[in-house]
Amino acid sequence: MNFMYFLAILIGPLMKVLYSFIGNYAVTIIVATIIMKLLLFPLAIHQQKSTAKMSVFQPLINEIQQKYKNDPQKQQEELMKLQQEHGYNPMGGCLPMLLTFLVLFGFLGVVYYPVHYIFGVDNASIKAACEAIGLVTTNTSTMQTALIQAIHNGASIDASIIPAATVAEIANFNTTFFGLDICDIAGFALTPLAIFPAIATVTMFLSYFITQKLSGMEAQMQGSMKIMMLVCNLMFVTFCFNAPIGFSFYYSVSNIWQIGQSFVTYKIYSPEKFKKQYEEELAAKRAEKKKKRSVTVEENGQTVTKEVSLADANKLRLELARKREAELHKDERTTPLNKEQ
């Protein structure tokens, strides 16, 4: 199975516990989605802050890139210096996005392979059970949902392959929602099942545009980045049509949650508020750097006190340290070695 589904190892047992209270697979997916979104909410706030911070530093980054466009090494040095001085990370907003993708693939893994991730049956036993009842398919992604449907239709599985208690659990596994089996795949045919991926598609577009607008990301993303984000979302929409309907449930609820979350974070954690805060911090740091400081130096054998900026003070201290080090090494070089008697 795809390594990208590794979070399904956690999501599957969570859904099994939830199902024991809820008793419906579709509603379980909805509740599990909300729980995962709640867990990721602090990271959404972090991403909002990172986006606001980038909007403040982006002009400085552009200035450095333009100034040193013919000197990549110097450009990189200045960018690193900017990051170190002001404590910002241009990749700070990537972690929430990465985790969102991993959770998405985790749910995709569960709806593709529910017998393995929810009921804990190993893949070899699943394959043996399918062969025993004559369920032959070259598409491993649909094998487990087909096995569930076969058991629902009365297929008998030998206890030596899958324990009888587990088979009984699968037989009682309620996968219907308003009379439709969410283990089915809608495809692109005009059937009642198509309403679920259609809802997922509409909510995806709404979520994409509203989130970009309210989070402040729209102004920060270049054209190529916007296209990449849109292509990723369209890819997930195709999963809704080609995966069991359960994934459409997850994706629709996730999109609706994202829309609501965008309005909440915009109201409570406004990007403009964070941007103003970071602008004030940047202005304070710049003022501190320009603030004059008294530094004592030697000129022409005399001790002189100068009023200099923080940057110049640091340069003078560095020069003085180098001078002292040079004098120390000079003394070591001129000291004669003791001759052996």
CSV table of C-alpha atoms in Angstrom, one decimal:
chain,number,residue,atom,x,y,z
A,1,MET,CA,0.0,0.0,0.0
A,2,ASN,CA,1.1,3.6,-0.6
A,3,PHE,CA,3.4,5.0,2.0
A,4,MET,CA,1.4,8.2,1.9
A,5,TYR,CA,-1.5,6.4,3.7
A,6,PHE,CA,0.6,6.0,6.9
A,7,LEU,CA,-1.7,8.2,8.9
A,8,ALA,CA,-4.5,5.8,8.1
A,9,ILE,CA,-2.9,3.6,10.8
A,10,LEU,CA,-4.1,6.2,13.3
A,11,ILE,CA,-7.3,7.3,11.6
A,12,GLY,CA,-8.6,3.7,11.1
A,13,PRO,CA,-8.7,2.8,14.8
A,14,LEU,CA,-10.2,6.3,15.7
A,15,MET,CA,-13.0,5.6,13.2
A,16,LYS,CA,-13.6,2.2,14.7
A,17,VAL,CA,-14.0,3.7,18.2
A,18,LEU,CA,-16.3,6.4,16.9
A,19,TYR,CA,-18.4,3.9,14.9
A,20,SER,CA,-19.0,1.9,18.1
A,21,PHE,CA,-20.9,4.9,19.4
A,22,ILE,CA,-22.4,6.2,16.2
A,23,GLY,CA,-23.3,3.1,14.2
A,24,ASN,CA,-23.1,4.6,10.8
A,25,TYR,CA,-20.0,4.7,8.6
A,26,ALA,CA,-20.9,8.0,6.8
A,27,VAL,CA,-21.5,9.9,10.0
A,28,THR,CA,-18.4,8.4,11.5
A,29,ILE,CA,-16.3,9.9,8.7
A,30,ILE,CA,-17.9,13.3,9.3
A,31,VAL,CA,-17.2,13.2,13.0
A,32,ALA,CA,-13.6,11.9,12.5
A,33,THR,CA,-13.0,14.7,10.0
A,34,ILE,CA,-14.2,17.4,12.5
A,35,ILE,CA,-11.9,15.9,15.2
A,36,MET,CA,-8.9,16.0,12.9
A,37,LYS,CA,-9.7,19.6,11.9
A,38,LEU,CA,-9.9,20.6,15.5
A,39,LEU,CA,-6.5,19.1,16.2
A,40,LEU,CA,-5.0,21.0,13.2
A,41,PHE,CA,-6.6,24.3,14.2
A,42,PRO,CA,-3.6,25.6,16.2
A,43,LEU,CA,-1.5,25.0,13.1
A,44,ALA,CA,-4.0,27.0,11.0
A,45,ILE,CA,-3.4,30.0,13.3
A,46,HIS,CA,0.4,29.5,12.9
A,47,GLN,CA,0.0,29.5,9.2
A,48,GLN,CA,-2.0,32.7,9.3
A,49,LYS,CA,0.7,34.4,11.4
A,50,SER,CA,3.4,33.1,9.0
A,51,THR,CA,1.5,34.5,6.0
A,52,ALA,CA,1.2,37.9,7.7
A,53,LYS,CA,4.9,37.9,8.6
A,54,MET,CA,5.9,37.1,5.0
A,55,SER,CA,3.8,40.0,3.7
A,56,VAL,CA,5.9,42.3,5.9
A,57,PHE,CA,9.3,40.9,4.8
A,58,GLN,CA,8.5,40.2,1.2
A,59,PRO,CA,9.4,43.8,0.1
A,60,LEU,CA,12.8,43.4,1.9
A,61,ILE,CA,13.3,40.0,0.2
A,62,ASN,CA,12.5,41.5,-3.2
A,63,GLU,CA,14.9,44.4,-2.5
A,64,ILE,CA,17.7,42.0,-1.7
A,65,GLN,CA,17.0,39.8,-4.7
A,66,GLN,CA,17.0,42.8,-7.0
A,67,LYS,CA,20.1,44.4,-5.5
A,68,TYR,CA,22.2,41.1,-5.7
A,69,LYS,CA,20.6,39.6,-8.8
A,70,ASN,CA,24.0,39.1,-10.4
A,71,ASP,CA,25.6,37.7,-7.2
A,72,PRO,CA,23.7,34.6,-6.0
A,73,GLN,CA,26.1,33.9,-3.2
A,74,LYS,CA,25.8,37.4,-1.7
A,75,GLN,CA,22.1,37.3,-2.2
A,76,GLN,CA,21.8,34.1,-0.2
A,77,GLU,CA,24.0,35.5,2.5
A,78,GLU,CA,21.8,38.7,2.8
A,79,LEU,CA,18.6,36.6,2.9
A,80,MET,CA,20.0,34.4,5.6
A,81,LYS,CA,21.1,37.5,7.5
A,82,LEU,CA,17.6,38.9,7.2
A,83,GLN,CA,16.1,35.7,8.6
A,84,GLN,CA,18.5,35.5,11.5
A,85,GLU,CA,18.1,39.2,12.5
A,86,HIS,CA,14.3,39.2,12.4
A,87,GLY,CA,13.6,35.6,13.4
A,88,TYR,CA,11.3,34.6,10.5
A,89,ASN,CA,11.1,31.4,8.5
A,90,PRO,CA,9.9,31.6,4.9
A,91,MET,CA,8.9,27.9,5.2
A,92,GLY,CA,7.0,28.5,8.4
A,93,GLY,CA,3.6,28.1,6.7
A,94,CYS,CA,4.4,24.8,4.9
A,95,LEU,CA,4.0,22.5,7.9
A,96,PRO,CA,0.2,23.0,8.3
A,97,MET,CA,-0.3,22.4,4.5
A,98,LEU,CA,1.9,19.3,4.6
A,99,LEU,CA,-0.1,17.8,7.6
A,100,THR,CA,-3.4,18.6,5.8
A,101,PHE,CA,-2.2,16.6,2.8
A,102,LEU,CA,-1.1,13.7,5.0
A,103,VAL,CA,-4.4,13.7,6.8
A,104,LEU,CA,-6.2,13.7,3.5
A,105,PHE,CA,-4.3,10.8,2.2
A,106,GLY,CA,-4.8,9.1,5.6
A,107,PHE,CA,-8.6,9.3,5.1
A,108,LEU,CA,-8.2,8.2,1.5
A,109,GLY,CA,-6.3,5.1,2.7
A,110,VAL,CA,-9.1,4.3,5.1
A,111,VAL,CA,-11.9,4.5,2.6
A,112,TYR,CA,-9.9,2.5,0.1
A,113,TYR,CA,-8.8,-0.2,2.6
A,114,PRO,CA,-11.4,-0.2,5.4
A,115,VAL,CA,-11.1,-4.0,6.1
A,116,HIS,CA,-7.4,-3.5,6.9
A,117,TYR,CA,-7.3,-0.1,8.7
A,118,ILE,CA,-10.7,-0.3,10.5
A,119,PHE,CA,-11.0,-4.0,11.2
A,120,GLY,CA,-7.3,-4.8,11.4
A,121,VAL,CA,-7.3,-7.7,8.9
A,122,ASP,CA,-3.9,-8.3,7.3
A,123,ASN,CA,-3.6,-7.9,3.5
A,124,ALA,CA,-2.8,-11.6,2.9
A,125,SER,CA,-6.0,-12.7,4.7
A,126,ILE,CA,-8.0,-10.1,2.7
A,127,LYS,CA,-6.6,-11.5,-0.6
A,128,ALA,CA,-7.3,-15.1,0.5
A,129,ALA,CA,-10.9,-14.2,1.5
A,130,CYS,CA,-11.5,-12.6,-1.9
A,131,GLU,CA,-10.1,-15.6,-3.7
A,132,ALA,CA,-12.2,-18.0,-1.6
A,133,ILE,CA,-15.5,-16.3,-2.5
A,134,GLY,CA,-14.5,-15.9,-6.2
A,135,LEU,CA,-14.1,-12.1,-5.9
A,136,VAL,CA,-11.4,-11.5,-8.5
A,137,THR,CA,-10.3,-7.9,-9.3
A,138,THR,CA,-7.1,-6.4,-10.7
A,139,ASN,CA,-7.9,-3.1,-8.9
A,140,THR,CA,-6.6,-3.5,-5.4
A,141,SER,CA,-8.1,-0.1,-4.5
A,142,THR,CA,-11.6,-1.5,-4.8
A,143,MET,CA,-11.0,-5.0,-3.4
A,144,GLN,CA,-11.7,-4.3,0.2
A,145,THR,CA,-14.9,-2.3,-0.3
A,146,ALA,CA,-16.1,-5.1,-2.7
A,147,LEU,CA,-15.3,-7.6,0.0
A,148,ILE,CA,-17.5,-5.7,2.5
A,149,GLN,CA,-20.4,-5.5,0.0
A,150,ALA,CA,-20.0,-9.3,-0.7
A,151,ILE,CA,-20.2,-10.1,3.0
A,152,HIS,CA,-23.3,-7.8,3.3
A,153,ASN,CA,-24.8,-9.9,0.5
A,154,GLY,CA,-24.3,-13.1,2.4
A,155,ALA,CA,-20.9,-14.3,1.3
A,156,SER,CA,-19.4,-16.8,3.7
A,157,ILE,CA,-15.8,-16.5,4.8
A,158,ASP,CA,-14.0,-19.4,6.5
A,159,ALA,CA,-13.0,-18.6,10.1
A,160,SER,CA,-9.5,-19.9,9.3
A,161,ILE,CA,-9.0,-17.0,6.9
A,162,ILE,CA,-10.8,-14.2,8.8
A,163,PRO,CA,-12.0,-14.8,12.4
A,164,ALA,CA,-15.8,-15.2,12.6
A,165,ALA,CA,-16.1,-12.3,15.1
A,166,THR,CA,-14.5,-10.0,12.6
A,167,VAL,CA,-16.7,-11.2,9.7
A,168,ALA,CA,-19.7,-10.6,11.9
A,169,GLU,CA,-18.5,-7.0,12.6
A,170,ILE,CA,-18.1,-6.5,8.8
A,171,ALA,CA,-21.5,-8.0,8.2
A,172,ASN,CA,-23.1,-5.5,10.6
A,173,PHE,CA,-21.0,-2.5,9.3
A,174,ASN,CA,-23.6,0.1,8.3
A,175,THR,CA,-22.3,1.8,5.2
A,176,THR,CA,-25.6,3.2,3.9
A,177,PHE,CA,-26.5,6.9,3.8
A,178,PHE,CA,-30.0,7.8,2.7
A,179,GLY,CA,-30.2,4.5,1.0
A,180,LEU,CA,-26.9,4.8,-0.9
A,181,ASP,CA,-23.9,2.6,-0.1
A,182,ILE,CA,-20.9,4.9,0.5
A,183,CYS,CA,-18.5,2.0,-0.4
A,184,ASP,CA,-19.7,2.4,-4.0
A,185,ILE,CA,-17.7,4.5,-6.5
A,186,ALA,CA,-19.6,7.2,-8.3
A,187,GLY,CA,-17.4,7.5,-11.4
A,188,PHE,CA,-18.5,10.2,-13.9
A,189,ALA,CA,-21.9,8.7,-14.7
A,190,LEU,CA,-25.1,10.7,-13.9
A,191,THR,CA,-26.4,8.6,-11.1
A,192,PRO,CA,-27.6,9.5,-7.6
A,193,LEU,CA,-24.1,8.7,-6.3
A,194,ALA,CA,-22.7,11.6,-8.4
A,195,ILE,CA,-24.2,14.2,-6.0
A,196,PHE,CA,-21.5,13.5,-3.4
A,197,PRO,CA,-18.5,14.2,-5.6
A,198,ALA,CA,-20.4,17.1,-7.1
A,199,ILE,CA,-20.9,18.6,-3.6
A,200,ALA,CA,-17.1,18.0,-3.0
A,201,THR,CA,-16.3,19.9,-6.2
A,202,VAL,CA,-18.4,22.9,-5.4
A,203,THR,CA,-17.2,23.1,-1.8
A,204,MET,CA,-13.6,22.8,-3.0
A,205,PHE,CA,-13.8,25.9,-5.2
A,206,LEU,CA,-15.6,27.9,-2.5
A,207,SER,CA,-13.0,26.8,0.1
A,208,TYR,CA,-10.1,27.6,-2.2
A,209,PHE,CA,-11.1,31.1,-3.2
A,210,ILE,CA,-12.5,32.2,0.2
A,211,THR,CA,-9.5,30.9,2.1
A,212,GLN,CA,-7.0,32.6,-0.2
A,213,LYS,CA,-9.0,35.9,0.1
A,214,LEU,CA,-9.4,35.9,3.9
A,215,SER,CA,-6.1,34.5,4.9
A,216,GLY,CA,-4.0,37.1,3.0
A,217,MET,CA,-2.3,34.3,1.0
A,218,GLU,CA,-3.8,35.5,-2.3
A,219,ALA,CA,-1.5,38.6,-2.5
A,220,GLN,CA,1.6,36.6,-1.5
A,221,MET,CA,1.3,33.7,-3.9
A,222,GLN,CA,2.9,34.0,-7.4
A,223,GLY,CA,1.0,32.9,-10.4
A,224,SER,CA,2.7,29.5,-10.6
A,225,MET,CA,2.0,28.8,-6.9
A,226,LYS,CA,-1.7,29.6,-7.4
A,227,ILE,CA,-1.9,27.3,-10.4
A,228,MET,CA,-0.1,24.5,-8.4
A,229,MET,CA,-2.6,24.9,-5.5
A,230,LEU,CA,-5.6,24.8,-7.9
A,231,VAL,CA,-4.2,21.7,-9.7
A,232,CYS,CA,-3.7,19.9,-6.3
A,233,ASN,CA,-7.3,20.6,-5.4
A,234,LEU,CA,-8.6,19.4,-8.8
A,235,MET,CA,-6.6,16.2,-8.3
A,236,PHE,CA,-8.4,15.6,-5.0
A,237,VAL,CA,-11.7,16.2,-6.8
A,238,THR,CA,-10.9,13.4,-9.3
A,239,PHE,CA,-10.3,11.2,-6.2
A,240,CYS,CA,-13.9,12.0,-5.2
A,241,PHE,CA,-15.2,10.6,-8.5
A,242,ASN,CA,-12.8,7.6,-8.6
A,243,ALA,CA,-12.7,6.6,-4.9
A,244,PRO,CA,-15.4,5.2,-2.7
A,245,ILE,CA,-18.1,7.8,-1.8
A,246,GLY,CA,-16.7,7.9,1.7
A,247,PHE,CA,-13.8,10.1,0.5
A,248,SER,CA,-16.3,12.6,-0.9
A,249,PHE,CA,-17.8,12.8,2.6
A,250,TYR,CA,-14.4,13.6,4.1
A,251,TYR,CA,-13.5,16.1,1.4
A,252,SER,CA,-16.8,18.0,1.5
A,253,VAL,CA,-16.8,18.2,5.3
A,254,SER,CA,-13.2,19.3,5.2
A,255,ASN,CA,-13.9,22.1,2.7
A,256,ILE,CA,-17.0,23.3,4.6
A,257,TRP,CA,-14.9,23.3,7.8
A,258,GLN,CA,-12.2,25.3,6.0
A,259,ILE,CA,-14.6,27.9,4.9
A,260,GLY,CA,-16.0,28.4,8.4
A,261,GLN,CA,-12.5,28.3,9.9
A,262,SER,CA,-11.4,31.1,7.4
A,263,PHE,CA,-14.1,33.4,8.6
A,264,VAL,CA,-13.4,32.7,12.3
A,265,THR,CA,-9.6,33.2,11.9
A,266,TYR,CA,-10.1,36.3,9.9
A,267,LYS,CA,-12.4,37.7,12.6
A,268,ILE,CA,-10.3,36.7,15.6
A,269,TYR,CA,-6.8,36.5,14.1
A,270,SER,CA,-7.0,39.1,11.4
A,271,PRO,CA,-4.1,39.1,8.9
A,272,GLU,CA,-4.1,42.9,9.0
A,273,LYS,CA,-3.7,42.8,12.8
A,274,PHE,CA,-0.7,40.4,12.6
A,275,LYS,CA,0.8,42.4,9.7
A,276,LYS,CA,0.6,45.7,11.7
A,277,GLN,CA,2.2,43.9,14.7
A,278,TYR,CA,5.1,42.6,12.7
A,279,GLU,CA,5.5,46.0,11.0
A,280,GLU,CA,5.8,47.7,14.4
A,281,GLU,CA,8.3,45.0,15.5
A,282,LEU,CA,10.4,45.6,12.4
A,283,ALA,CA,10.3,49.3,12.8
A,284,ALA,CA,11.4,49.0,16.4
A,285,LYS,CA,14.3,46.8,15.5
A,286,ARG,CA,15.4,49.2,12.7
A,287,ALA,CA,15.2,52.1,15.2
A,288,GLU,CA,17.3,50.2,17.7
A,289,LYS,CA,19.9,49.5,15.0
A,290,LYS,CA,20.1,53.2,14.1
A,291,LYS,CA,20.2,54.3,17.8
A,292,LYS,CA,23.6,55.9,18.6
A,293,ARG,CA,25.9,54.2,21.1
A,294,SER,CA,29.0,55.4,22.9
A,295,VAL,CA,32.1,53.5,21.9
A,296,THR,CA,35.6,54.1,23.1
A,297,VAL,CA,38.4,53.6,20.5
A,298,GLU,CA,42.0,54.6,20.0
A,299,GLU,CA,43.0,57.0,17.3
A,300,ASN,CA,46.6,58.3,16.9
A,301,GLY,CA,47.5,56.9,20.3
A,302,GLN,CA,44.7,58.7,22.0
A,303,THR,CA,41.5,57.3,23.5
A,304,VAL,CA,38.4,58.8,21.8
A,305,THR,CA,34.7,58.3,22.5
A,306,LYS,CA,32.4,58.2,19.5
A,307,GLU,CA,28.6,58.1,19.0
A,308,VAL,CA,27.9,55.4,16.4
A,309,SER,CA,25.0,53.1,15.3
A,310,LEU,CA,24.7,49.5,16.5
A,311,ALA,CA,26.0,48.2,13.1
A,312,ASP,CA,29.1,50.5,13.3
A,313,ALA,CA,29.6,49.6,17.0
A,314,ASN,CA,29.6,45.9,16.1
A,315,LYS,CA,32.1,46.6,13.3
A,316,LEU,CA,34.4,48.5,15.7
A,317,ARG,CA,34.2,45.8,18.3
A,318,LEU,CA,35.1,43.2,15.7
A,319,GLU,CA,38.0,45.2,14.4
A,320,LEU,CA,39.3,45.7,18.0
A,321,ALA,CA,39.0,41.9,18.7
A,322,ARG,CA,40.9,41.2,15.5
A,323,LYS,CA,43.6,43.7,16.4
A,324,ARG,CA,44.1,42.2,19.8
A,325,GLU,CA,44.3,38.7,18.4
A,326,ALA,CA,46.9,39.9,15.9
A,327,GLU,CA,48.9,41.5,18.6
A,328,LEU,CA,48.7,38.3,20.7
A,329,HIS,CA,50.0,36.2,17.8
A,330,LYS,CA,52.6,38.8,17.0
A,331,ASP,CA,54.0,38.4,20.6
A,332,GLU,CA,54.0,34.7,20.2
A,333,ARG,CA,55.9,34.9,17.0
A,334,THR,CA,58.6,37.2,18.4
A,335,THR,CA,59.1,35.4,21.6
A,336,PRO,CA,62.4,33.3,21.2
A,337,LEU,CA,62.3,29.6,21.9
A,338,ASN,CA,64.4,28.3,24.8
A,339,LYS,CA,67.4,26.6,23.6
A,340,GLU,CA,68.3,23.2,24.9
A,341,GLN,CA,71.4,23.2,27.1
